[in-house]
mmCIF file with all atom_site columns, C-alpha atoms in Angstrom:
data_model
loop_
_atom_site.group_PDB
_atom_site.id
_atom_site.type_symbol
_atom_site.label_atom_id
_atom_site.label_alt_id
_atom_site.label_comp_id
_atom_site.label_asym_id
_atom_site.label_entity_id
_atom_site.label_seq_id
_atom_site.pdbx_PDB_ins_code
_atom_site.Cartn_x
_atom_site.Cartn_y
_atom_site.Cartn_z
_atom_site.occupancy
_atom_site.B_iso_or_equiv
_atom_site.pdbx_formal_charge
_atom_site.auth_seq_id
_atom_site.auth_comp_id
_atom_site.auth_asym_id
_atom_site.auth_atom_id
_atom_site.pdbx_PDB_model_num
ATOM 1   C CA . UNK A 1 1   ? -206.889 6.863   -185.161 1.00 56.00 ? 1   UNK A CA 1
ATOM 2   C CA . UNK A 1 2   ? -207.622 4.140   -187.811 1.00 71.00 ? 2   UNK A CA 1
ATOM 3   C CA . UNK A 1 3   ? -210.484 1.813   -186.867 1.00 85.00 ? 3   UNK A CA 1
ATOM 4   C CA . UNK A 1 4   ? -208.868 -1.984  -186.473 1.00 90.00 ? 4   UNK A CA 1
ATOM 5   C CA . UNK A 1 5   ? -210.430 -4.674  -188.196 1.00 91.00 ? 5   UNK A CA 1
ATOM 6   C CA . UNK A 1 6   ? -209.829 -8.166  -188.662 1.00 92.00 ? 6   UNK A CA 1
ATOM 7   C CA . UNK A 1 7   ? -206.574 -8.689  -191.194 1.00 92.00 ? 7   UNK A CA 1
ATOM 8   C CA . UNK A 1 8   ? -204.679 -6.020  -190.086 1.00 93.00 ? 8   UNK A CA 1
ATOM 9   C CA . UNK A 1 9   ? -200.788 -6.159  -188.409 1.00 93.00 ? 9   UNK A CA 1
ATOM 10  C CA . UNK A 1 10  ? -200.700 -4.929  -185.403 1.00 95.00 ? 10  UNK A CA 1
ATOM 11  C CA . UNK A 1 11  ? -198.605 -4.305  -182.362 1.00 94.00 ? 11  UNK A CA 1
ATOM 12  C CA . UNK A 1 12  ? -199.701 -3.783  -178.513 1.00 93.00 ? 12  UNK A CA 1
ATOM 13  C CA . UNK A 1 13  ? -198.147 -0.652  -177.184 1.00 93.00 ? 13  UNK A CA 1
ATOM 14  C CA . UNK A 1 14  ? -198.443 -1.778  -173.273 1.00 92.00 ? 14  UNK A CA 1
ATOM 15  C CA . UNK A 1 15  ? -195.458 -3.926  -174.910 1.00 91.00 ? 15  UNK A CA 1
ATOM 16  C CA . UNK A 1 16  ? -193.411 -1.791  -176.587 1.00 92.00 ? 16  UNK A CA 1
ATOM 17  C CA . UNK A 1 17  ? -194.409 -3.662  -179.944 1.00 90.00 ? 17  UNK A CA 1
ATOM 18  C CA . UNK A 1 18  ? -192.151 -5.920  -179.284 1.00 87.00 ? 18  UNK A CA 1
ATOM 19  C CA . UNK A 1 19  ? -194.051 -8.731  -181.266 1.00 90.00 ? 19  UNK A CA 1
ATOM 20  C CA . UNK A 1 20  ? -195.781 -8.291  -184.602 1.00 92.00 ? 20  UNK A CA 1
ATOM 21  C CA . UNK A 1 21  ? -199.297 -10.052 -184.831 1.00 93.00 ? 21  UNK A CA 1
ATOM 22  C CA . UNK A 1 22  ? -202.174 -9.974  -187.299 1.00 92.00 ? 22  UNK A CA 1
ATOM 23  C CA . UNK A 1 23  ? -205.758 -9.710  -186.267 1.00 94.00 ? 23  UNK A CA 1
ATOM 24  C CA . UNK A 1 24  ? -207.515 -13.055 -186.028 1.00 89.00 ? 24  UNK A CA 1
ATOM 25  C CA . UNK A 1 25  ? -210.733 -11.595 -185.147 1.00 89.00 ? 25  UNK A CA 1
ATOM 26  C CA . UNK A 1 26  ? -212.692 -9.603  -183.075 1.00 93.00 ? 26  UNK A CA 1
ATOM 27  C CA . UNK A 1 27  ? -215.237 -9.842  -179.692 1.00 89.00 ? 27  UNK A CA 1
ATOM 28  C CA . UNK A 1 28  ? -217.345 -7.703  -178.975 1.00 87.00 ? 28  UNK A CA 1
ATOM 29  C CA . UNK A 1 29  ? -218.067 -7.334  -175.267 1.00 83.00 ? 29  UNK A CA 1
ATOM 30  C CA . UNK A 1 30  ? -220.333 -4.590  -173.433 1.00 82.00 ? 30  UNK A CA 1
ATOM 31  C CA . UNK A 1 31  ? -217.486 -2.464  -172.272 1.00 86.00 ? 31  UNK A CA 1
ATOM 32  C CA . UNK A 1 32  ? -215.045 -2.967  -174.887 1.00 87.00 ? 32  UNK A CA 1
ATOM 33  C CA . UNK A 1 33  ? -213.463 -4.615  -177.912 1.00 89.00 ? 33  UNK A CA 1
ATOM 34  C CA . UNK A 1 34  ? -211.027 -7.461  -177.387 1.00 90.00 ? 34  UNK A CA 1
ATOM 35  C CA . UNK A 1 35  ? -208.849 -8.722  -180.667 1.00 92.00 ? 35  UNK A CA 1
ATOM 36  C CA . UNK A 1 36  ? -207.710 -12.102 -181.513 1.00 88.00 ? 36  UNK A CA 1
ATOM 37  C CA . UNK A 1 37  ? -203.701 -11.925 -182.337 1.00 91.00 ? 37  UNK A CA 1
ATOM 38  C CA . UNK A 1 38  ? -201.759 -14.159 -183.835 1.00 87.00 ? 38  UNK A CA 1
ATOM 39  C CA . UNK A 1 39  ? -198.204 -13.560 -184.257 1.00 86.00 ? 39  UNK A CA 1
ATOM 40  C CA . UNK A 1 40  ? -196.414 -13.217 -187.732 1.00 86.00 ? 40  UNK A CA 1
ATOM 41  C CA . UNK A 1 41  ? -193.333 -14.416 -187.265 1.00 81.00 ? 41  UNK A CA 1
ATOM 42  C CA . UNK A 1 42  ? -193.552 -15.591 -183.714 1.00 80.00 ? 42  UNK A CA 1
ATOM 43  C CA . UNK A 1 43  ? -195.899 -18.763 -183.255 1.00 80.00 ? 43  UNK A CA 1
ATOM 44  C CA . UNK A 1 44  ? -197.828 -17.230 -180.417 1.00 81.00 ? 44  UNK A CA 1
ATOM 45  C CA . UNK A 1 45  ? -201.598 -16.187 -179.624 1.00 81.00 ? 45  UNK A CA 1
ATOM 46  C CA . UNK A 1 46  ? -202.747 -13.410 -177.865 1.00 84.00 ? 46  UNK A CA 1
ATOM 47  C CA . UNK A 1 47  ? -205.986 -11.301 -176.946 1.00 87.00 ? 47  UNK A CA 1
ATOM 48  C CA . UNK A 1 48  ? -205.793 -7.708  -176.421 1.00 90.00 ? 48  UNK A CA 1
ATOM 49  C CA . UNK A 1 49  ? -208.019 -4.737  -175.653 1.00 92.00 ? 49  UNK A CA 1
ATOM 50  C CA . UNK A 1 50  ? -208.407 -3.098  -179.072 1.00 93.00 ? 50  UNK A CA 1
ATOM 51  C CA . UNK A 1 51  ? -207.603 0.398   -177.758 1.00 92.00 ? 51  UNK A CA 1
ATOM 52  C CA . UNK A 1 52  ? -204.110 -0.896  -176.945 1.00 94.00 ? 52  UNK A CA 1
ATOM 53  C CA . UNK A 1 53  ? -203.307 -2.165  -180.345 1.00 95.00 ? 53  UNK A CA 1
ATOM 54  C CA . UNK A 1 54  ? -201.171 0.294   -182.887 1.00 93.00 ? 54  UNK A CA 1
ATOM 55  C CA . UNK A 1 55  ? -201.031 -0.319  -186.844 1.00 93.00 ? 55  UNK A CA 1
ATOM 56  C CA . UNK A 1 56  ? -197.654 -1.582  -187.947 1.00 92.00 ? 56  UNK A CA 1
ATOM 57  C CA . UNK A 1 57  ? -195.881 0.061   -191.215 1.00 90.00 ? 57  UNK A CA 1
ATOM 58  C CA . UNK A 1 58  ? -196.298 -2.564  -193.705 1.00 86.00 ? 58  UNK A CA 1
ATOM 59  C CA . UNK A 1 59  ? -192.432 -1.541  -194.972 1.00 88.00 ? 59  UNK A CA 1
ATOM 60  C CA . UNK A 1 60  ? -191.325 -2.587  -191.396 1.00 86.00 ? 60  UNK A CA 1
ATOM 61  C CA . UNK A 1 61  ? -193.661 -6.063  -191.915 1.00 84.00 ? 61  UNK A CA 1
ATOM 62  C CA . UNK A 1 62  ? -191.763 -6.680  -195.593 1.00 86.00 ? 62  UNK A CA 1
ATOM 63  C CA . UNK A 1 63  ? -188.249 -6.077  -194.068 1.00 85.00 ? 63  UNK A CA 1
ATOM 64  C CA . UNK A 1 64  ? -189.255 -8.352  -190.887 1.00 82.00 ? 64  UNK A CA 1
ATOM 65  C CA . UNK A 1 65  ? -190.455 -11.115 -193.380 1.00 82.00 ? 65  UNK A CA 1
ATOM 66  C CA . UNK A 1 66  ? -187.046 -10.358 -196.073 1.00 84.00 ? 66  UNK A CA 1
ATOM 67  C CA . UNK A 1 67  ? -184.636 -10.613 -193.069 1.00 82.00 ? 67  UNK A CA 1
ATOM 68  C CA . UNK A 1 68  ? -186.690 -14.059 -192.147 1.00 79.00 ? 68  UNK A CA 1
ATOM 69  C CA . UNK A 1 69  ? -186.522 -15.697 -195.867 1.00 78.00 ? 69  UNK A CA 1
ATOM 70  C CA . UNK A 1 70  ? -182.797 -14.854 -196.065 1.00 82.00 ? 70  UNK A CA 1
ATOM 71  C CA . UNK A 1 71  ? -181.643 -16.404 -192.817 1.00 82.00 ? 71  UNK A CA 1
ATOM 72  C CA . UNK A 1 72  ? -183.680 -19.712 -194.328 1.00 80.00 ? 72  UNK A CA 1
ATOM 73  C CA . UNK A 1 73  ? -182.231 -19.912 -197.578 1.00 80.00 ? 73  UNK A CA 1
ATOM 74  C CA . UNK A 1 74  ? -179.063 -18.840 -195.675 1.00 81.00 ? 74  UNK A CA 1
ATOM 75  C CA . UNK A 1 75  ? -179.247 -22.102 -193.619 1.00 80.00 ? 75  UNK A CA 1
ATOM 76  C CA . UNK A 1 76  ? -180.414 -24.194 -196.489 1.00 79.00 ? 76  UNK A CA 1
ATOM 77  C CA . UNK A 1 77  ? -177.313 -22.968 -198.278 1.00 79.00 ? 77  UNK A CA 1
ATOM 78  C CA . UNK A 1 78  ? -175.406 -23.870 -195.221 1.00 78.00 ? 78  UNK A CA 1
ATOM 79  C CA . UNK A 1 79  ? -176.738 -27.313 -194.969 1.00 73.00 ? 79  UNK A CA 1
ATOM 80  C CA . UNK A 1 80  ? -176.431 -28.164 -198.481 1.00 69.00 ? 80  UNK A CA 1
ATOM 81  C CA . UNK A 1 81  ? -172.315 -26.971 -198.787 1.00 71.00 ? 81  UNK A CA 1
ATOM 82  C CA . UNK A 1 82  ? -171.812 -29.682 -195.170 1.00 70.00 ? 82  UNK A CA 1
ATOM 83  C CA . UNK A 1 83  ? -173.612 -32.517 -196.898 1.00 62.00 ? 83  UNK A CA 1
ATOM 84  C CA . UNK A 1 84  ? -171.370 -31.909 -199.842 1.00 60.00 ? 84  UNK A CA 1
ATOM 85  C CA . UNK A 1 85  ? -173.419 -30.243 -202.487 1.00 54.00 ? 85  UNK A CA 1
ATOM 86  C CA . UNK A 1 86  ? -176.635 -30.657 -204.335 1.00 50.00 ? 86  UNK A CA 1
ATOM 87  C CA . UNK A 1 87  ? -177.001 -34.568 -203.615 1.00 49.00 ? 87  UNK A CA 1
ATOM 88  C CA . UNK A 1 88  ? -180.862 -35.207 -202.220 1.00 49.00 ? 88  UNK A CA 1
ATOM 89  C CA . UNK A 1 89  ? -181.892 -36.915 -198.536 1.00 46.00 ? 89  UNK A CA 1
ATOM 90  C CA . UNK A 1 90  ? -182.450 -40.408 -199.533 1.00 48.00 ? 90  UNK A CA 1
ATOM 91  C CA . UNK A 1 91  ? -184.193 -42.533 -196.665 1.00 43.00 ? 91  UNK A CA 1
ATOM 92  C CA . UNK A 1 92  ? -181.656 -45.534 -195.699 1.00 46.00 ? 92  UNK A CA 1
ATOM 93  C CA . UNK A 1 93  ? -178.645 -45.869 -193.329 1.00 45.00 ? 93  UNK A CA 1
ATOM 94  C CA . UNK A 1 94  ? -175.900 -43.452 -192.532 1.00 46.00 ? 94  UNK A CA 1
ATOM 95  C CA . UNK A 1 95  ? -172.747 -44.268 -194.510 1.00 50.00 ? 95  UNK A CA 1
ATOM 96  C CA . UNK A 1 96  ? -169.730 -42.703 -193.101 1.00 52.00 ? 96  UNK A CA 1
ATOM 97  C CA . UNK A 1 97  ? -166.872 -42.218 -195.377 1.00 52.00 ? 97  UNK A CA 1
ATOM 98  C CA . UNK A 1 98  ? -163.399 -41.266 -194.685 1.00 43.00 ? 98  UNK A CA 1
ATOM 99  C CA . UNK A 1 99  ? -163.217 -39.124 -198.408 1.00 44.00 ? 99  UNK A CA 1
ATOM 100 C CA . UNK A 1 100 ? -166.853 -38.226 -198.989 1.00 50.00 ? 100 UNK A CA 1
ATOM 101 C CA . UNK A 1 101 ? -168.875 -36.364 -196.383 1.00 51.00 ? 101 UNK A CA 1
ATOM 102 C CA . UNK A 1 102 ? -171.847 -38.752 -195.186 1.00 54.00 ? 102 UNK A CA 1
ATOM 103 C CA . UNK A 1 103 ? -174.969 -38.629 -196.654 1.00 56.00 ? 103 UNK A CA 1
ATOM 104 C CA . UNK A 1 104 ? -177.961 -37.381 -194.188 1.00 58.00 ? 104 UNK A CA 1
ATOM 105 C CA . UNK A 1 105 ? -180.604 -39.520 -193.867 1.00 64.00 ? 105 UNK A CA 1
ATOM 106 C CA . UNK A 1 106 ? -184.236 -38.516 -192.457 1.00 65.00 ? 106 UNK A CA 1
ATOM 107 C CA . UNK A 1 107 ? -186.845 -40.730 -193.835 1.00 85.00 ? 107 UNK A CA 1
ATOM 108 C CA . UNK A 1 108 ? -189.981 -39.748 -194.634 1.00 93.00 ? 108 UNK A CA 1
ATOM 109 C CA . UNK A 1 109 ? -191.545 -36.597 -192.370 1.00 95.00 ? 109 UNK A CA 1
ATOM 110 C CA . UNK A 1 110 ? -195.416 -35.495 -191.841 1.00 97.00 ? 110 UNK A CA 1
ATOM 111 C CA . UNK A 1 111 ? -195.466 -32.105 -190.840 1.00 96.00 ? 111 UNK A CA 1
ATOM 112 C CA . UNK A 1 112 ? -198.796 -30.978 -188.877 1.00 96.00 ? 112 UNK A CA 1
ATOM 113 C CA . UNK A 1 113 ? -199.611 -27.227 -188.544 1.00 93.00 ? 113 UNK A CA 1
ATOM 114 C CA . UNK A 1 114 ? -202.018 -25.245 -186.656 1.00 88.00 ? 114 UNK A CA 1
ATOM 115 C CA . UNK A 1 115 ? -201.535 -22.430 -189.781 1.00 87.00 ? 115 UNK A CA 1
ATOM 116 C CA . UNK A 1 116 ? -202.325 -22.160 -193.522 1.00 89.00 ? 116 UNK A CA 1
ATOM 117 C CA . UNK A 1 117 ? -199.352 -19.849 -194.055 1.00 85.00 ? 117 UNK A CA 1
ATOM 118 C CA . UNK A 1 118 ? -196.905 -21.604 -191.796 1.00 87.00 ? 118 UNK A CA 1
ATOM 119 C CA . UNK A 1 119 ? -197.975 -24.791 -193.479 1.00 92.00 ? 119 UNK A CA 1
ATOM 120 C CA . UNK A 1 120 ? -196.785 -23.798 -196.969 1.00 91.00 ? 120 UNK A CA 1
ATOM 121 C CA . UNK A 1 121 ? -193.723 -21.930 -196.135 1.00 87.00 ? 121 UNK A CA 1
ATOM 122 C CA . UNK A 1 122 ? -192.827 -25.065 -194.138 1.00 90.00 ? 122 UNK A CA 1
ATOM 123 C CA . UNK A 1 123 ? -193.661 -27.100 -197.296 1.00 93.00 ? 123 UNK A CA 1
ATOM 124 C CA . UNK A 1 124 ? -191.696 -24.456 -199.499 1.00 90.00 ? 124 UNK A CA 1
ATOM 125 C CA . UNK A 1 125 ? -188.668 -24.746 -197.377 1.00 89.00 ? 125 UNK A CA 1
ATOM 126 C CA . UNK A 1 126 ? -188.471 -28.663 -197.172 1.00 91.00 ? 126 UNK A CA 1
ATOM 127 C CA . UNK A 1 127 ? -188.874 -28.784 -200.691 1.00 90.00 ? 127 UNK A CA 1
ATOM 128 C CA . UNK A 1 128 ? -185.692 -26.639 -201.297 1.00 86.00 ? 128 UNK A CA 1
ATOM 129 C CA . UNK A 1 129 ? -184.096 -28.713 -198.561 1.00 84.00 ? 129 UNK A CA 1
ATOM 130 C CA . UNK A 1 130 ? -184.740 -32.453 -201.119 1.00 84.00 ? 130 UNK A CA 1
ATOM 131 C CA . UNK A 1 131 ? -186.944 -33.832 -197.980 1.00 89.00 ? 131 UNK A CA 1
ATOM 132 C CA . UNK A 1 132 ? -189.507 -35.916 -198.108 1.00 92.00 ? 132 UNK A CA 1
ATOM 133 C CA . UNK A 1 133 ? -192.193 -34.590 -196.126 1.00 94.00 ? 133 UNK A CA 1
ATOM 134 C CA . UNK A 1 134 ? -196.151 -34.501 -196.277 1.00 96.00 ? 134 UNK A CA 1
ATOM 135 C CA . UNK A 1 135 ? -197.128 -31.489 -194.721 1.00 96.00 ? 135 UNK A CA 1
ATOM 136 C CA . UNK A 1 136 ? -201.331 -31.098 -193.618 1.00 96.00 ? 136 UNK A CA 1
ATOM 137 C CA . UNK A 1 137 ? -202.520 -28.005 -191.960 1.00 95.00 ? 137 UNK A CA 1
ATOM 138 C CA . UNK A 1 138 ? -204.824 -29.092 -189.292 1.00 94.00 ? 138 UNK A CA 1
ATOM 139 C CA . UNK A 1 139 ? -206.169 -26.299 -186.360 1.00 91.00 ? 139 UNK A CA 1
ATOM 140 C CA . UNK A 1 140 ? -205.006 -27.204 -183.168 1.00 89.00 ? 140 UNK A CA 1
ATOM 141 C CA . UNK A 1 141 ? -207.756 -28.491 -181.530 1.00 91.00 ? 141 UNK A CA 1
ATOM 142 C CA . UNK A 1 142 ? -208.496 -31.011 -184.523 1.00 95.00 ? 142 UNK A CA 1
ATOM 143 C CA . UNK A 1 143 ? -204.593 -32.407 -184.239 1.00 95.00 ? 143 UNK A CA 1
ATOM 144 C CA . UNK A 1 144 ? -205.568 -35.079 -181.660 1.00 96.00 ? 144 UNK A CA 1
ATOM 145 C CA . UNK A 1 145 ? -208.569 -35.918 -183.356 1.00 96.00 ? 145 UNK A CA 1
ATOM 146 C CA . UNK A 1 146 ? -206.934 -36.749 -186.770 1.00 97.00 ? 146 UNK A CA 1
ATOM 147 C CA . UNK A 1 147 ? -203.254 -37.527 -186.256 1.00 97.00 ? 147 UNK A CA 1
ATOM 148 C CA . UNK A 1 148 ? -203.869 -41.450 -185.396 1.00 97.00 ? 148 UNK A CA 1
ATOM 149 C CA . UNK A 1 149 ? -205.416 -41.564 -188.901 1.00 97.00 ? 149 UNK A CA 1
ATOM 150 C CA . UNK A 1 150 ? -202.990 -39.303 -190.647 1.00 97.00 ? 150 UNK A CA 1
ATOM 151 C CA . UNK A 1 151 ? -200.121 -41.746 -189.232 1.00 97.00 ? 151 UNK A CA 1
ATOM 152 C CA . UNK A 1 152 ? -201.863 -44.941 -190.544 1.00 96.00 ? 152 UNK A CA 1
ATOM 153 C CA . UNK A 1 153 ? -202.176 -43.238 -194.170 1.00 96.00 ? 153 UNK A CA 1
ATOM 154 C CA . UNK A 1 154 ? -198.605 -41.969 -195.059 1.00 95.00 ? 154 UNK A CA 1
ATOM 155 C CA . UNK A 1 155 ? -196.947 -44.498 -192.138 1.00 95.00 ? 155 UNK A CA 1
ATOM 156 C CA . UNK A 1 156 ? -193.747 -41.494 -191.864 1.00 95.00 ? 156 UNK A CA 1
ATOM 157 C CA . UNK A 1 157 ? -190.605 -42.450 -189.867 1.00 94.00 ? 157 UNK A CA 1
ATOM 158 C CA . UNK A 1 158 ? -190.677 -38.857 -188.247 1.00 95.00 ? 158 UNK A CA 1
ATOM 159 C CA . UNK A 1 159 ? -193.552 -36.892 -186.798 1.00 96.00 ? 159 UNK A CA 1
ATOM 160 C CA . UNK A 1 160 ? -193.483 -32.894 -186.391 1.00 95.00 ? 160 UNK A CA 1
ATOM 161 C CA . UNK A 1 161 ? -196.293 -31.134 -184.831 1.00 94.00 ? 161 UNK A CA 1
ATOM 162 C CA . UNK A 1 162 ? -196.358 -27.293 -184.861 1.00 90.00 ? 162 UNK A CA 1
ATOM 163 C CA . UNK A 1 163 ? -199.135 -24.088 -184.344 1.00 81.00 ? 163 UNK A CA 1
ATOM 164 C CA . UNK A 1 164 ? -199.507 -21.040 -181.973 1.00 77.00 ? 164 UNK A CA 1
ATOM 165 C CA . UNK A 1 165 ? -199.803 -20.537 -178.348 1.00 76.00 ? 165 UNK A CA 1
ATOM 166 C CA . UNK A 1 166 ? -199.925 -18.170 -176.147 1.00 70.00 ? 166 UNK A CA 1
ATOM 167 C CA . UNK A 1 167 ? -201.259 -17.740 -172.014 1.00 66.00 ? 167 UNK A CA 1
ATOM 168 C CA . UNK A 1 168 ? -205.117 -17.040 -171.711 1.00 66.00 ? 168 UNK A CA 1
ATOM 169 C CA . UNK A 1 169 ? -205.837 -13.859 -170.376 1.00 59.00 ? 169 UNK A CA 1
ATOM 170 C CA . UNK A 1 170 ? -204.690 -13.042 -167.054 1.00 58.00 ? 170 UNK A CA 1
ATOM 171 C CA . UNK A 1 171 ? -203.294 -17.182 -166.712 1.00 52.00 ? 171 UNK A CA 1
ATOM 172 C CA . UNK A 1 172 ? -200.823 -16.492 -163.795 1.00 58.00 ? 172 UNK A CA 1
ATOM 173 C CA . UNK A 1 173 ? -199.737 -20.626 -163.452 1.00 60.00 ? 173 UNK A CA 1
ATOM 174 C CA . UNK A 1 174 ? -196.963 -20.898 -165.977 1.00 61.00 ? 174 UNK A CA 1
ATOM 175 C CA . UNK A 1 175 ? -196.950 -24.172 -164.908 1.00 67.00 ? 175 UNK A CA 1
ATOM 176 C CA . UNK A 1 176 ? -200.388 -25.026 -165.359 1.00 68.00 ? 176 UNK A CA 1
ATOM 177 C CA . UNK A 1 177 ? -200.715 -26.248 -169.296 1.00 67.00 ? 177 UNK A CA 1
ATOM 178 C CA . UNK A 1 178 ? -204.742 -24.889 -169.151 1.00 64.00 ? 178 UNK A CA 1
ATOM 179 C CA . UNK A 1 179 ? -203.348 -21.567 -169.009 1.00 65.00 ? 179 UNK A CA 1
ATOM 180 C CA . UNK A 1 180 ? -202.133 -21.903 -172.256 1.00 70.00 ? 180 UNK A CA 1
ATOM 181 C CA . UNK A 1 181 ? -204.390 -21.691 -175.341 1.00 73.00 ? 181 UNK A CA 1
ATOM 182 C CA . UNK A 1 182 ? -203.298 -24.913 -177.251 1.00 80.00 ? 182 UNK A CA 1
ATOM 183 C CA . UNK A 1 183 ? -200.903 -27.070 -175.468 1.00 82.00 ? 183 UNK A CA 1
ATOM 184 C CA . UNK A 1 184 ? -202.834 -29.107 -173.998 1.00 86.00 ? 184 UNK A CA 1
ATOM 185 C CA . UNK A 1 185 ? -203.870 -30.054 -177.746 1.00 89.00 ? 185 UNK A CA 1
ATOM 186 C CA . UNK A 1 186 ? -199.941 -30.675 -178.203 1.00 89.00 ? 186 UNK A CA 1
ATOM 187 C CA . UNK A 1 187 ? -199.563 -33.224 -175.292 1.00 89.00 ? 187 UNK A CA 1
ATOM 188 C CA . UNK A 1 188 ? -202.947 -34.674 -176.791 1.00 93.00 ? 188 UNK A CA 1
ATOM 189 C CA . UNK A 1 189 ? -201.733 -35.360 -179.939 1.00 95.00 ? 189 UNK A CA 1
ATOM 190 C CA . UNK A 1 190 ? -198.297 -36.957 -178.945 1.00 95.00 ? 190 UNK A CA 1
ATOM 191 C CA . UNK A 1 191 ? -200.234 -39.409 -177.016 1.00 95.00 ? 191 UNK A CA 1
ATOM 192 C CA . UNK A 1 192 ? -202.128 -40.431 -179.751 1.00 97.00 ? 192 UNK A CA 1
ATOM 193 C CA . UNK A 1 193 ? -198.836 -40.299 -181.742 1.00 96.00 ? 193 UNK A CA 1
ATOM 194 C CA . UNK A 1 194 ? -197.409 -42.691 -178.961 1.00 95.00 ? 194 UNK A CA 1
ATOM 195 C CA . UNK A 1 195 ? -200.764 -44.884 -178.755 1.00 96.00 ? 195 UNK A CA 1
ATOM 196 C CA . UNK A 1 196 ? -199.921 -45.385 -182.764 1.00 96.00 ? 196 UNK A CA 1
ATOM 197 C CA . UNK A 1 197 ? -196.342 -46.434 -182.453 1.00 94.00 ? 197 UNK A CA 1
ATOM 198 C CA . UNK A 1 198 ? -196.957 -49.181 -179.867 1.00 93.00 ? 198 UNK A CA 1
ATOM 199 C CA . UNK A 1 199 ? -199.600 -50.702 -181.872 1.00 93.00 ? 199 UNK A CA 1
ATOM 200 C CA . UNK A 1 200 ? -197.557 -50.199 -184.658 1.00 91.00 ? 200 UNK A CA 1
ATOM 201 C CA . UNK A 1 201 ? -194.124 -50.878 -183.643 1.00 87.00 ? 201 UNK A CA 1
ATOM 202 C CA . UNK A 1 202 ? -192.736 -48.030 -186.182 1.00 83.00 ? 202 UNK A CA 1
ATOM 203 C CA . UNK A 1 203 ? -190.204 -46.060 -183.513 1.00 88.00 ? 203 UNK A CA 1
ATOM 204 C CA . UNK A 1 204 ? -191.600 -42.994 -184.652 1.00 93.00 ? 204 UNK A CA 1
ATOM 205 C CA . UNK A 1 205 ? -189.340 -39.699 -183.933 1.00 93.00 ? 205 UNK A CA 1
ATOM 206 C CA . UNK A 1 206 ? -191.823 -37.315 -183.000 1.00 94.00 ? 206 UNK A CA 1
ATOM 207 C CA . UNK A 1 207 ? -190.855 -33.142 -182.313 1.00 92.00 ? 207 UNK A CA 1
ATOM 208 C CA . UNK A 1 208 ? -193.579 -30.782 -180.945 1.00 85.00 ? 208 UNK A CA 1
ATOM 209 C CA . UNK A 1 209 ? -193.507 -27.542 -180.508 1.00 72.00 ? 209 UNK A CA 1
ATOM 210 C CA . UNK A 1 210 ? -196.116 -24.639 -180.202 1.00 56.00 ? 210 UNK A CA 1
ATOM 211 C CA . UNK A 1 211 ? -194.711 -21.343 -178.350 1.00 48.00 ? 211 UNK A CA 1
ATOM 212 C CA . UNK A 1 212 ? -191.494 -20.423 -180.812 1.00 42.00 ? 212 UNK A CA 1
ATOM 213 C CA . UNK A 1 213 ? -190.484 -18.377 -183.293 1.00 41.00 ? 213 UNK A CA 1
ATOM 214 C CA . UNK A 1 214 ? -191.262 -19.477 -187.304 1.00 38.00 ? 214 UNK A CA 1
ATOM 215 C CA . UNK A 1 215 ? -188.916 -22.310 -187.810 1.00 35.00 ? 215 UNK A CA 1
#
């Protein structure tokens, strides 16, 4: 059996590999070895006991991550043909037209993410898309901490706020937001998002969401 080290994709057999992850890192305890996962496609954390953790062909990874890009550009191609070709998102009003199909307006978007690689394929696809967006990649627990300040420098109209999570270990509440790894960081950083618009009177639109799959 190959030795698992931090970097590789992985899979955890007790779950029929349902979900691919990459090793985060590992923890070394006195009876056994416990790795850090973080999904690659799905936006979710996990910790499992080493022994129960299986390679993954990195053909099957590749084909995963193909089939992923071409539903995106797929949709991007869809959303471009309804707002009636190549024309960019401009930030203004909605202007409904009985010949012309209406332009789509969202304003100017900052995009936080828990994830380096999530950040820039997030940044790649708004790009393709003509948005305006900003998009920082900020860890989790630092999102409450910064996003007041974040808010005050590029003043967006719409705030998304994105990363991984996952139940701690042997969390039974599903209820219970501290049996999750990072939502209570989530509901952190919306109030601070909410603190911001009422002393700013912006009417920010604000969308969160950890647990979920990549876009």
């Amino acid at each position: 059996m190959k030795r698992i080290k931090k970097g590789d994709i992985v899979a955890r057999k007790s779950y029929g590999k349902d979900i691919i992850f990459v090793v985060k890192h590992i923890i070394h305890t006195k009876t056994e070895k416990i790795a850090i996962l973080k999904g690659v496609v799905d936006r979710i954390e996990a910790d499992s006991n080493i022994e129960d953790l299986e390679i993954v062909d990195k053909k099957i990874v590749n084909e995963k991550m193909e089939s992923l890009h071409y539903k995106m550009n797929h949709k991007i191609v869809q959303t471009k043909e309804n707002r009636g070709g190549g024309e960019e998102y401009k930030i203004g009003i909605l202007t409904p037209s009985r010949k012309n199909k209406e332009k789509i307006i969202t304003g100017k978007i900052l995009h936080l993410d828990g994830d380096k690689k999530y950040s820039q394929k997030s940044y790649y696809y708004y790009r393709k898309l003509g948005l305006n967006a900003i998009v920082r990649n900020i860890p989790e627990y630092r999102q409450p901490k910064i996003v007041y300040q974040l808010l005050q420098m590029y003043k967006p109209d719409i705030l998304v706020i994105t990363g991984h999570d996952g139940m701690i270990k042997r969390g039974t509440d599903y209820h219970n937001i501290y049996n999750y790894r990072n939502s209570k960081y989530f509901i952190q950083t919306v109030k601070e998002a909410r603190r911001y618009d009422k002393e700013s009177n912006n009417h920010l639109v604000i969308f969160a969401r950890s647990l979920s799959k990549l876009f």
